Tab-separated table of C-alpha atoms and ligand atoms in Angstrom:
chain	number	residue	atom	x	y	z
A	1	UNK	CA	14.413	38.869	-41.776
A	2	UNK	CA	12.908	36.738	-39.032
A	3	UNK	CA	16.256	36.282	-37.269
A	4	UNK	CA	18.838	38.644	-35.802
A	5	UNK	CA	21.607	36.044	-35.993
A	6	UNK	CA	22.257	32.622	-37.500
A	7	UNK	CA	22.702	29.524	-35.350
A	8	UNK	CA	26.429	29.350	-36.033
A	9	UNK	CA	27.229	32.971	-35.391
A	10	UNK	CA	27.099	33.763	-31.686
A	11	UNK	CA	30.197	33.822	-29.469
A	12	UNK	CA	30.943	35.062	-25.972
A	13	UNK	CA	31.465	38.510	-27.480
A	14	UNK	CA	27.680	38.680	-27.766
A	15	UNK	CA	27.165	38.131	-24.018
A	16	UNK	CA	23.975	39.738	-22.708
A	17	UNK	CA	22.642	40.522	-26.173
A	18	UNK	CA	18.967	39.959	-26.899
A	19	UNK	CA	18.711	37.803	-30.036
A	20	UNK	CA	16.136	36.056	-32.203
A	21	UNK	CA	17.049	32.762	-33.846
A	22	UNK	CA	14.982	30.650	-36.231
A	23	UNK	CA	15.703	27.115	-37.328
A	24	UNK	CA	14.867	23.436	-37.084
A	25	UNK	CA	14.651	21.527	-33.812
A	26	UNK	CA	17.531	19.086	-33.818
A	27	UNK	CA	16.794	17.685	-30.360
A	28	UNK	CA	14.814	18.636	-27.279
A	29	UNK	CA	16.211	17.111	-24.096
A	30	UNK	CA	14.022	17.425	-21.006
A	31	UNK	CA	15.937	17.318	-17.747
A	32	UNK	CA	13.560	17.363	-14.788
A	33	UNK	CA	11.485	20.503	-15.111
A	34	UNK	CA	13.731	22.351	-17.573
A	35	UNK	CA	14.889	21.487	-21.072
A	36	UNK	CA	17.619	22.074	-23.631
A	37	UNK	CA	16.780	22.596	-27.266
A	38	UNK	CA	19.369	22.318	-30.007
A	39	UNK	CA	18.368	24.669	-32.785
A	40	UNK	CA	19.907	24.131	-36.230
A	41	UNK	CA	20.112	26.241	-39.368
A	42	UNK	CA	22.425	26.265	-42.392
A	43	UNK	CA	25.191	27.886	-40.395
A	44	UNK	CA	25.337	25.707	-37.279
A	45	UNK	CA	23.692	24.727	-34.020
A	46	UNK	CA	22.868	26.766	-30.911
A	47	UNK	CA	21.794	25.388	-27.550
A	48	UNK	CA	18.726	27.098	-26.048
A	49	UNK	CA	17.829	26.732	-22.386
A	50	UNK	CA	14.086	26.557	-21.605
A	51	UNK	CA	12.885	27.216	-18.040
A	52	UNK	CA	10.095	25.161	-16.441
A	53	UNK	CA	7.310	27.376	-17.730
A	54	UNK	CA	8.528	27.252	-21.349
A	55	UNK	CA	9.257	23.543	-21.005
A	56	UNK	CA	5.620	22.906	-20.086
A	57	UNK	CA	4.406	25.064	-22.998
A	58	UNK	CA	6.561	23.242	-25.530
A	59	UNK	CA	5.989	19.678	-24.463
A	60	UNK	CA	4.502	18.854	-27.879
A	61	UNK	CA	7.438	20.116	-29.974
A	62	UNK	CA	8.560	17.473	-32.442
A	63	UNK	CA	12.027	17.020	-33.977
A	64	UNK	CA	12.579	18.971	-37.228
A	65	UNK	CA	9.812	21.469	-36.458
A	66	UNK	CA	10.672	25.052	-37.364
A	67	UNK	CA	10.723	27.296	-34.276
A	68	UNK	CA	11.575	30.858	-33.404
A	69	UNK	CA	13.509	31.482	-30.190
A	70	UNK	CA	13.993	34.812	-28.463
A	71	UNK	CA	16.377	35.199	-25.581
A	72	UNK	CA	19.607	36.500	-24.124
A	73	UNK	CA	23.102	35.230	-24.898
A	74	UNK	CA	24.641	33.632	-21.821
A	75	UNK	CA	28.294	32.567	-21.631
A	76	UNK	CA	28.755	29.005	-20.357
A	77	UNK	CA	31.310	28.350	-17.639
A	78	UNK	CA	34.685	27.183	-19.023
A	79	UNK	CA	34.082	23.622	-17.847
A	80	UNK	CA	30.781	23.414	-19.700
A	81	UNK	CA	31.997	24.616	-23.110
A	82	UNK	CA	30.624	22.256	-25.783
A	83	UNK	CA	33.406	21.266	-28.153
A	84	UNK	CA	31.045	19.501	-30.564
A	85	UNK	CA	29.328	22.677	-31.798
A	86	UNK	CA	30.899	25.899	-32.968
A	87	UNK	CA	28.731	28.065	-30.674
A	88	UNK	CA	29.664	25.835	-27.722
A	89	UNK	CA	30.824	28.692	-25.477
A	90	UNK	CA	27.351	30.253	-25.268
A	91	UNK	CA	23.716	29.284	-24.874
A	92	UNK	CA	20.447	31.191	-25.169
A	93	UNK	CA	18.420	31.896	-22.083
A	94	UNK	CA	15.091	31.620	-23.825
A	95	UNK	CA	12.340	34.123	-23.023
A	96	UNK	CA	9.958	33.238	-25.868
A	97	UNK	CA	9.532	30.268	-28.147
A	98	UNK	CA	7.106	29.992	-31.022
A	99	UNK	CA	6.380	27.001	-33.214
A	100	UNK	CA	6.283	28.232	-36.804
A	101	UNK	CA	5.782	24.879	-38.533
A	102	UNK	CA	5.315	21.645	-36.663
A	103	UNK	CA	6.898	18.527	-38.161
A	104	UNK	CA	4.828	15.356	-38.380
A	105	UNK	CA	5.976	12.220	-36.603
A	106	UNK	CA	7.458	9.832	-37.421
A	107	UNK	CA	9.932	11.259	-39.946
A	108	UNK	CA	10.150	9.130	-43.119
A	109	UNK	CA	13.931	8.875	-42.671
A	110	UNK	CA	16.147	9.571	-39.706
A	111	UNK	CA	17.959	12.908	-39.751
A	112	UNK	CA	21.046	11.689	-37.938
A	113	UNK	CA	24.599	12.348	-39.111
A	114	UNK	CA	25.476	8.663	-39.140
A	115	UNK	CA	22.751	6.708	-40.861
A	116	UNK	CA	22.379	3.340	-42.537
A	117	UNK	CA	19.342	4.352	-44.596
A	118	UNK	CA	19.798	3.252	-48.227
A	119	UNK	CA	20.621	5.981	-50.774
A	120	UNK	CA	17.365	5.212	-52.673
A	121	UNK	CA	15.221	5.938	-49.644
A	122	UNK	CA	17.341	8.978	-48.836
A	123	UNK	CA	16.815	10.335	-52.347
A	124	UNK	CA	13.060	9.689	-52.039
A	125	UNK	CA	13.226	12.055	-49.061
A	126	UNK	CA	16.089	14.231	-50.247
A	127	UNK	CA	14.686	17.400	-48.627
A	128	UNK	CA	15.102	15.721	-45.229
A	129	UNK	CA	18.343	13.960	-46.121
A	130	UNK	CA	19.873	17.379	-46.823
A	131	UNK	CA	19.280	18.432	-43.247
A	132	UNK	CA	22.237	16.232	-42.360
A	133	UNK	CA	25.422	18.274	-42.167
A	134	UNK	CA	27.513	15.903	-44.243
A	135	UNK	CA	25.005	15.748	-47.091
A	136	UNK	CA	24.578	19.505	-46.989
A	137	UNK	CA	28.371	19.891	-47.111
A	138	UNK	CA	28.613	17.809	-50.312
A	139	UNK	CA	26.391	20.266	-52.144
A	140	UNK	CA	28.166	23.299	-50.781
A	141	UNK	CA	31.395	21.824	-52.181
A	142	UNK	CA	29.698	21.025	-55.505
A	143	UNK	CA	28.519	24.617	-55.710
A	144	UNK	CA	32.076	25.862	-55.108
A	145	UNK	CA	33.419	23.489	-57.781
A	146	UNK	CA	31.006	25.097	-60.255
A	147	UNK	CA	31.993	28.588	-59.066
A	148	UNK	CA	35.753	27.944	-59.381
A	149	UNK	CA	35.162	26.373	-62.792
A	150	UNK	CA	33.563	29.593	-64.001
A	151	UNK	CA	36.430	31.587	-62.455
A	152	UNK	CA	39.079	29.458	-64.156
A	153	UNK	CA	37.616	29.441	-67.639
A	154	UNK	CA	36.785	33.166	-67.500
A	155	UNK	CA	40.338	33.901	-66.385
A	156	UNK	CA	41.660	31.866	-69.341
A	157	UNK	CA	39.595	33.862	-71.828
A	158	UNK	CA	36.861	31.274	-72.497
A	159	UNK	CA	33.391	32.531	-73.386
A	160	UNK	CA	30.476	30.947	-71.545
A	161	UNK	CA	27.889	29.535	-73.950
A	162	UNK	CA	24.455	27.922	-73.640
A	163	UNK	CA	23.719	25.506	-76.435
A	164	UNK	CA	20.335	23.955	-77.312
A	165	UNK	CA	19.258	20.833	-75.479
A	166	UNK	CA	16.377	20.164	-77.883
A	167	UNK	CA	18.126	18.957	-81.023
A	168	UNK	CA	17.507	17.036	-84.200
A	169	UNK	CA	20.111	14.337	-83.559
A	170	UNK	CA	23.245	13.733	-81.530
A	171	UNK	CA	26.788	12.828	-82.513
A	172	UNK	CA	27.946	10.772	-79.534
A	173	UNK	CA	28.148	7.275	-80.937
A	174	UNK	CA	27.518	4.699	-78.261
A	175	UNK	CA	25.448	7.071	-76.144
A	176	UNK	CA	21.734	6.559	-76.699
A	177	UNK	CA	19.416	9.497	-77.243
A	178	UNK	CA	16.140	10.335	-75.547
A	179	UNK	CA	13.561	10.960	-78.266
A	180	UNK	CA	10.492	13.072	-77.734
A	181	UNK	CA	7.660	14.434	-79.847
A	182	UNK	CA	8.369	17.939	-81.084
A	183	UNK	CA	5.303	19.287	-82.888
A	184	UNK	CA	5.438	17.532	-86.287
A	185	UNK	CA	8.954	16.218	-85.715
A	186	UNK	CA	10.861	14.029	-83.294
A	187	UNK	CA	13.510	15.739	-81.202
A	188	UNK	CA	16.506	14.346	-79.305
A	189	UNK	CA	17.687	15.652	-75.957
A	190	UNK	CA	21.327	16.707	-76.379
A	191	UNK	CA	23.826	13.974	-75.437
A	192	UNK	CA	26.552	16.634	-75.316
A	193	UNK	CA	27.163	20.161	-76.609
A	194	UNK	CA	29.818	18.702	-78.939
A	195	UNK	CA	28.652	20.089	-82.284
A	196	UNK	CA	27.824	23.485	-80.820
A	197	UNK	CA	31.064	23.987	-78.965
A	198	UNK	CA	32.941	23.212	-82.184
A	199	UNK	CA	30.617	25.553	-84.073
A	200	UNK	CA	31.290	28.474	-81.748
A	201	UNK	CA	35.063	28.011	-81.774
A	202	UNK	CA	34.950	28.021	-85.572
A	203	UNK	CA	32.552	30.968	-85.560
A	204	UNK	CA	35.323	33.093	-84.080
A	205	UNK	CA	34.778	32.881	-80.320
A	206	UNK	CA	37.890	30.627	-80.364
A	207	UNK	CA	37.574	29.531	-76.726
A	208	UNK	CA	34.204	28.469	-75.307
A	209	UNK	CA	32.904	26.538	-72.317
A	210	UNK	CA	29.526	25.396	-71.087
A	211	UNK	CA	28.254	24.038	-67.800
A	212	UNK	CA	24.991	22.412	-68.757
A	213	UNK	CA	22.675	19.449	-68.578
A	214	UNK	CA	23.518	16.402	-70.673
A	215	UNK	CA	21.064	13.576	-71.365
A	216	UNK	CA	22.015	9.959	-72.030
A	217	UNK	CA	19.481	7.171	-72.460
A	218	UNK	CA	21.928	4.677	-70.992
A	219	UNK	CA	20.448	1.646	-69.322
A	220	UNK	CA	23.428	1.494	-66.975
A	221	UNK	CA	23.003	0.579	-63.349
A	222	UNK	CA	26.402	1.535	-62.034
A	223	UNK	CA	27.765	3.843	-59.358
A	224	UNK	CA	29.059	6.233	-62.062
A	225	UNK	CA	26.248	6.528	-64.644
A	226	UNK	CA	23.216	8.793	-64.681
A	227	UNK	CA	20.742	9.482	-67.474
A	228	UNK	CA	20.903	13.224	-66.764
A	229	UNK	CA	24.110	14.849	-65.600
A	230	UNK	CA	25.920	18.179	-65.648
A	231	UNK	CA	28.656	18.459	-68.224
A	232	UNK	CA	31.587	20.859	-68.061
A	233	UNK	CA	32.538	21.167	-71.701
A	234	UNK	CA	35.214	23.311	-73.271
A	235	UNK	CA	36.607	23.743	-76.753
A	236	UNK	CA	39.562	25.802	-77.990
A	237	UNK	CA	40.944	26.829	-81.364
A	238	UNK	CA	44.374	27.133	-82.958
A	239	UNK	CA	45.881	24.249	-81.032
A	240	UNK	CA	48.962	22.434	-82.201
A	241	UNK	CA	47.754	19.110	-80.876
A	242	UNK	CA	45.771	17.442	-78.076
A	243	UNK	CA	48.504	18.291	-75.546
A	244	UNK	CA	47.451	21.955	-75.680
A	245	UNK	CA	44.001	20.886	-74.464
A	246	UNK	CA	45.506	18.682	-71.758
A	247	UNK	CA	47.638	21.611	-70.571
A	248	UNK	CA	44.488	23.651	-69.935
A	249	UNK	CA	42.739	20.701	-68.259
A	250	UNK	CA	45.767	20.159	-66.023
A	251	UNK	CA	45.842	23.841	-65.024
A	252	UNK	CA	42.103	23.709	-64.388
A	253	UNK	CA	42.449	20.876	-61.885
A	254	UNK	CA	45.414	22.530	-60.174
A	255	UNK	CA	43.336	25.699	-59.801
A	256	UNK	CA	40.176	23.844	-58.789
A	257	UNK	CA	41.751	21.750	-56.040
A	258	UNK	CA	43.757	24.679	-54.676
A	259	UNK	CA	40.677	26.911	-54.523
A	260	UNK	CA	38.329	24.232	-53.131
A	261	UNK	CA	40.910	23.510	-50.395
A	262	UNK	CA	40.664	27.169	-49.404
A	263	UNK	CA	36.949	27.854	-49.870
A	264	UNK	CA	35.625	24.580	-48.416
A	265	UNK	CA	37.893	24.092	-45.394
A	266	UNK	CA	35.048	23.305	-42.975
A	267	UNK	CA	33.237	21.002	-45.400
A	268	UNK	CA	36.386	19.038	-46.277
A	269	UNK	CA	37.184	18.614	-42.609
A	270	UNK	CA	33.664	17.388	-41.866
A	271	UNK	CA	33.808	14.941	-44.785
A	272	UNK	CA	37.340	13.872	-43.818
A	273	UNK	CA	38.754	14.677	-47.254
A	274	UNK	CA	42.298	15.813	-47.872
A	275	UNK	CA	42.904	17.121	-51.371
A	276	UNK	CA	46.093	16.308	-53.170
A	277	UNK	CA	46.742	19.133	-55.695
A	278	UNK	CA	48.489	17.633	-58.746
A	279	UNK	CA	51.896	19.061	-59.682
A	280	UNK	CA	52.118	17.389	-63.074
A	281	UNK	CA	49.522	14.922	-64.344
A	282	UNK	CA	51.223	11.924	-65.990
A	283	UNK	CA	50.334	11.361	-69.672
A	284	UNK	CA	50.537	7.689	-70.603
A	285	UNK	CA	49.947	6.202	-74.021
A	286	UNK	CA	47.350	3.454	-74.094
A	287	UNK	CA	49.951	0.966	-75.420
A	288	UNK	CA	52.079	1.636	-72.336
A	289	UNK	CA	48.978	1.319	-70.136
A	290	UNK	CA	48.205	-2.071	-71.665
A	291	UNK	CA	51.663	-3.257	-70.655
A	292	UNK	CA	51.258	-1.915	-67.118
A	293	UNK	CA	47.887	-3.636	-66.796
A	294	UNK	CA	49.209	-6.886	-68.242
A	295	UNK	CA	51.673	-7.028	-65.378
A	296	UNK	CA	48.687	-6.701	-63.081
A	297	UNK	CA	47.063	-9.668	-64.860
A	298	UNK	CA	44.545	-7.455	-66.657
A	299	UNK	CA	44.417	-7.951	-70.424
A	300	UNK	CA	43.081	-5.159	-72.614
A	301	UNK	CA	42.892	-6.168	-76.309
A	302	UNK	CA	44.455	-3.725	-78.768
A	303	UNK	CA	41.170	-2.345	-80.098
A	304	UNK	CA	39.489	-2.064	-76.742
A	305	UNK	CA	38.731	0.661	-74.214
A	306	UNK	CA	39.788	0.616	-70.589
A	307	UNK	CA	36.986	-0.805	-68.462
A	308	UNK	CA	36.159	0.280	-64.907
A	309	UNK	CA	38.542	-2.269	-63.364
A	310	UNK	CA	41.381	-1.202	-65.677
A	311	UNK	CA	40.883	2.456	-64.725
A	312	UNK	CA	41.062	1.521	-61.060
A	313	UNK	CA	44.230	-0.537	-61.468
A	314	UNK	CA	45.849	2.203	-63.536
A	315	UNK	CA	45.060	4.814	-60.899
A	316	UNK	CA	46.592	2.645	-58.180
A	317	UNK	CA	49.749	2.312	-60.268
A	318	UNK	CA	49.973	6.058	-60.937
A	319	UNK	CA	49.317	6.912	-57.310
A	320	UNK	CA	52.186	4.723	-56.231
A	321	UNK	CA	54.646	5.664	-58.976
A	322	UNK	CA	53.852	9.368	-59.541
A	323	UNK	CA	52.106	10.236	-56.248
A	324	UNK	CA	49.278	11.681	-58.321
A	325	UNK	CA	45.503	11.108	-58.115
A	326	UNK	CA	45.047	11.959	-61.807
A	327	UNK	CA	46.259	10.373	-65.013
A	328	UNK	CA	45.748	11.117	-68.707
A	329	UNK	CA	45.368	7.994	-70.857
A	330	UNK	CA	46.262	8.902	-74.446
A	331	UNK	CA	45.670	7.671	-77.950
A	332	UNK	CA	42.516	5.559	-77.634
A	333	UNK	CA	41.769	3.141	-80.486
A	334	UNK	CA	39.894	4.642	-83.457
A	335	UNK	CA	37.405	1.785	-83.233
A	336	UNK	CA	36.204	3.087	-79.852
A	337	UNK	CA	36.162	6.802	-80.558
A	338	UNK	CA	33.624	9.012	-82.354
A	339	UNK	CA	34.148	10.041	-85.984
A	340	UNK	CA	35.142	13.616	-85.143
A	341	UNK	CA	38.374	12.658	-83.309
A	342	UNK	CA	41.528	13.336	-85.316
A	343	UNK	CA	43.790	10.391	-86.078
A	344	UNK	CA	47.577	10.738	-85.892
A	345	UNK	CA	49.286	10.832	-89.323
A	346	UNK	CA	51.431	7.830	-88.522
A	347	UNK	CA	48.841	5.713	-86.727
A	348	UNK	CA	45.372	5.429	-88.334
A	349	UNK	CA	44.352	2.895	-85.684
A	350	UNK	CA	44.756	5.502	-82.954
A	351	UNK	CA	43.233	8.915	-82.190
A	352	UNK	CA	44.555	12.219	-80.889
A	353	UNK	CA	42.399	11.656	-77.859
A	354	UNK	CA	42.648	11.233	-74.124
A	355	UNK	CA	40.654	10.283	-71.073
A	356	UNK	CA	41.265	11.819	-67.689
A	357	UNK	CA	41.036	9.369	-64.809
A	358	UNK	CA	40.722	10.655	-61.240
A	359	UNK	CA	41.049	8.265	-58.314
A	360	UNK	CA	40.072	5.301	-60.479
A	361	UNK	CA	37.146	6.788	-62.420
A	362	UNK	CA	37.056	8.442	-65.863
A	363	UNK	CA	35.946	12.024	-65.343
A	364	UNK	CA	36.771	13.443	-68.764
A	365	UNK	CA	37.201	12.680	-72.444
A	366	UNK	CA	38.872	14.969	-74.924
A	367	UNK	CA	40.612	15.137	-78.284
A	368	UNK	CA	41.873	17.174	-81.137
A	369	UNK	CA	39.017	17.265	-83.651
A	370	UNK	CA	39.264	16.578	-87.350
A	371	UNK	CA	38.778	20.005	-88.954
A	372	UNK	CA	39.555	19.025	-92.582
A	373	UNK	CA	36.173	18.369	-94.195
A	374	UNK	CA	37.338	15.755	-96.681
A	375	UNK	CA	38.924	13.611	-93.990
A	376	UNK	CA	36.020	14.218	-91.614
A	377	UNK	CA	33.573	12.963	-94.238
A	378	UNK	CA	35.662	9.852	-94.785
A	379	UNK	CA	35.853	9.201	-91.063
A	380	UNK	CA	32.093	9.661	-90.664
A	381	UNK	CA	31.501	7.225	-93.534
A	382	UNK	CA	33.727	4.632	-91.853
A	383	UNK	CA	31.453	4.888	-88.813
A	384	UNK	CA	28.337	4.580	-90.972
A	385	UNK	CA	27.380	8.255	-90.695
A	386	UNK	CA	26.380	10.350	-93.700
A	387	UNK	CA	27.637	13.829	-92.905
A	388	UNK	CA	25.469	15.311	-95.665
A	389	UNK	CA	22.486	14.520	-93.420
A	390	UNK	CA	24.026	16.728	-90.719
A	391	UNK	CA	24.130	19.782	-92.935
A	392	UNK	CA	24.583	22.432	-90.290
A	393	UNK	CA	27.481	20.506	-88.738
A	394	UNK	CA	29.133	19.848	-92.122
A	395	UNK	CA	28.785	23.509	-93.113
A	396	UNK	CA	30.893	24.780	-90.206
A	397	UNK	CA	33.972	23.145	-91.770
A	398	UNK	CA	33.414	24.721	-95.204
A	399	UNK	CA	34.339	28.332	-94.595
A	400	UNK	CA	37.569	28.353	-92.616
A	401	UNK	CA	37.880	26.029	-89.630
A	402	UNK	CA	40.934	26.340	-87.373
A	403	UNK	CA	42.536	23.245	-85.831
A	404	UNK	CA	40.768	22.804	-82.521
A	405	UNK	CA	40.126	20.459	-79.644
A	406	UNK	CA	38.346	20.216	-76.338
A	407	UNK	CA	37.186	18.122	-73.465
A	408	UNK	CA	33.969	17.007	-71.797
A	409	UNK	CA	34.052	16.596	-68.030
A	410	UNK	CA	31.293	15.504	-65.658
A	411	UNK	CA	30.556	17.765	-62.683
A	412	UNK	CA	28.818	14.926	-60.852
A	413	UNK	CA	31.767	12.583	-61.295
A	414	UNK	CA	34.276	15.288	-60.336
A	415	UNK	CA	32.328	15.906	-57.111
A	416	UNK	CA	32.054	12.168	-56.452
A	417	UNK	CA	35.771	11.563	-56.901
A	418	UNK	CA	36.964	14.726	-55.188
A	419	UNK	CA	34.982	13.828	-52.073
A	420	UNK	CA	35.670	10.066	-52.196
A	421	UNK	CA	31.957	9.273	-52.420
A	422	UNK	CA	31.057	5.707	-53.233
A	423	UNK	CA	28.186	6.473	-55.614
A	424	UNK	CA	27.533	9.258	-58.134
A	425	UNK	CA	24.016	9.543	-56.634
A	426	UNK	CA	25.610	11.038	-53.521
A	427	UNK	CA	26.982	13.889	-55.648
A	428	UNK	CA	23.763	15.010	-57.355
A	429	UNK	CA	20.731	16.438	-55.572
A	430	UNK	CA	18.128	14.454	-57.485
A	431	UNK	CA	19.606	11.650	-59.591
A	432	UNK	CA	17.992	10.310	-62.725
A	433	UNK	CA	18.604	6.720	-63.758
A	434	UNK	CA	16.612	4.148	-65.732
A	435	UNK	CA	14.310	3.598	-62.735
A	436	UNK	CA	14.032	7.069	-61.289
A	437	UNK	CA	11.988	10.028	-62.488
A	438	UNK	CA	11.008	11.425	-59.073
A	439	UNK	CA	11.222	13.478	-56.951
B	1	LIG	P1	31.939	11.390	-73.003
B	1	LIG	O1	30.799	10.671	-73.577
B	1	LIG	O2	33.102	10.572	-72.567
B	1	LIG	O3	32.527	12.464	-74.020
B	1	LIG	O4	31.453	12.269	-71.756
B	1	LIG	C1	32.282	13.193	-71.136
B	1	LIG	C2	32.232	13.069	-69.616
B	1	LIG	O5	30.900	13.180	-69.161
B	1	LIG	C3	30.706	12.346	-68.026
B	1	LIG	N1	29.679	11.324	-68.322
B	1	LIG	C4	28.756	10.903	-67.438
B	1	LIG	N2	28.502	11.226	-66.166
B	1	LIG	C5	27.475	10.636	-65.546
B	1	LIG	N3	26.663	9.725	-66.144
B	1	LIG	C6	26.869	9.370	-67.430
B	1	LIG	N4	26.035	8.497	-68.008
B	1	LIG	C7	27.960	9.952	-68.144
B	1	LIG	N5	28.429	9.835	-69.398
B	1	LIG	C8	29.474	10.674	-69.492
B	1	LIG	C9	32.034	11.704	-67.715
B	1	LIG	C10	32.695	11.728	-69.073
B	1	LIG	O6	34.099	11.674	-68.963
B	1	LIG	N6	31.783	14.998	-76.528
B	1	LIG	C11	32.638	14.193	-75.674
B	1	LIG	C12	33.607	15.058	-74.929
B	1	LIG	C13	34.647	15.771	-75.767
B	1	LIG	O7	35.309	15.076	-76.576
B	1	LIG	O8	34.791	16.973	-75.629
B	1	LIG	C14	31.801	13.390	-74.717
B	1	LIG	O9	30.651	13.662	-74.476
B	1	LIG	O10	32.720	12.514	-66.780
């Protein structure tokens, strides 16, 4: 490796040691004949002192250039300890400095922690935007969320699957498909792994999950919609009802928030986020929610979904009453749900379904699925779908299908809500929306 240490690693214990650091130039402050260079890498920042000779040699260094610094670790006097950086008790007495890659000036966006640059311009220059600690921290947290998700579902006996993204047609009514030429056919990019996760439960794996890309040709311009996002999907067999699925989802979020609190301490502190691990997530029937919202002057007709404002108002109510950031909304109207959701025996207008709302935004949808082929066919017909045309999906219910259910969650939305970000584009490295196909 080019370096002996990272820029966040050195302490006074390393006093006198000869080290080599490599990183980006955060700032170069010239003071008279000498100068101070702040060198940054993924681990932190180290101050390097340059004497007059090196200062002269490096007068053309530009911010964000990559440089290599050799020198000795010097302990700073107590009064001069820098509290703003974690290596503040030391500095490097530089003996050699080499420019490895000089950055052009001016930079297309500023690389300052606090910036007013619009998210669109930041995404255009995402590789530079990520050099800001706070942005970098978001993606370290997102990576940990994915890691703890794998841990949780593995621990619970779920098998990780990868289902095709090039498909013949989707099943998510309401969500538009991206069509593309596929040799002599037309293919659709998968809007969800729905049919496959059901298939693999029924095939005998019983419990499956997938973290994978989901495509939706939605012309939405909101702070919560993307045309390409990462789904966390799970499906489980032999359930009694949708509450068994919710139990697993509840345990998942308890585990996730507990683990992220531990593994992302520094990042959460930097982003000023305090996680509130749920004890018990309230489960409210949609009819009860309608009443609650009515009192807040928000009318939701009987056959309608909760809109973004309703989800926000509901979350505020739950936060106050149950001290919880999450809420399950149950029993959505059949009119608004896909054909594969099971309907309760005593209420054909409802479904054995739920949404999970986290700090005012829907982050998950789940349900018990209809596993009885005759009823499934009837339900599909009601929605104008001929199941015979989806032969491979219909077939999975013909040879022994256990009662089952599952949930689809969005990794981007979970990250957005967990970190209190104001736009889903902050939670994904390179967002895709109706206008954006680059970088
Ligand atoms: P649904 O369509 O509600 O359900 O999607 C599940 C979850 O995926 C996320 N999501 C999105 N995230 C970003 N941009 C979008 N355009 C977008 N659309 C959805 C949300 C949402 O809660 N098959 C069912 C799930 C199931 O029943 O298992 C489905 O796809 O977090």
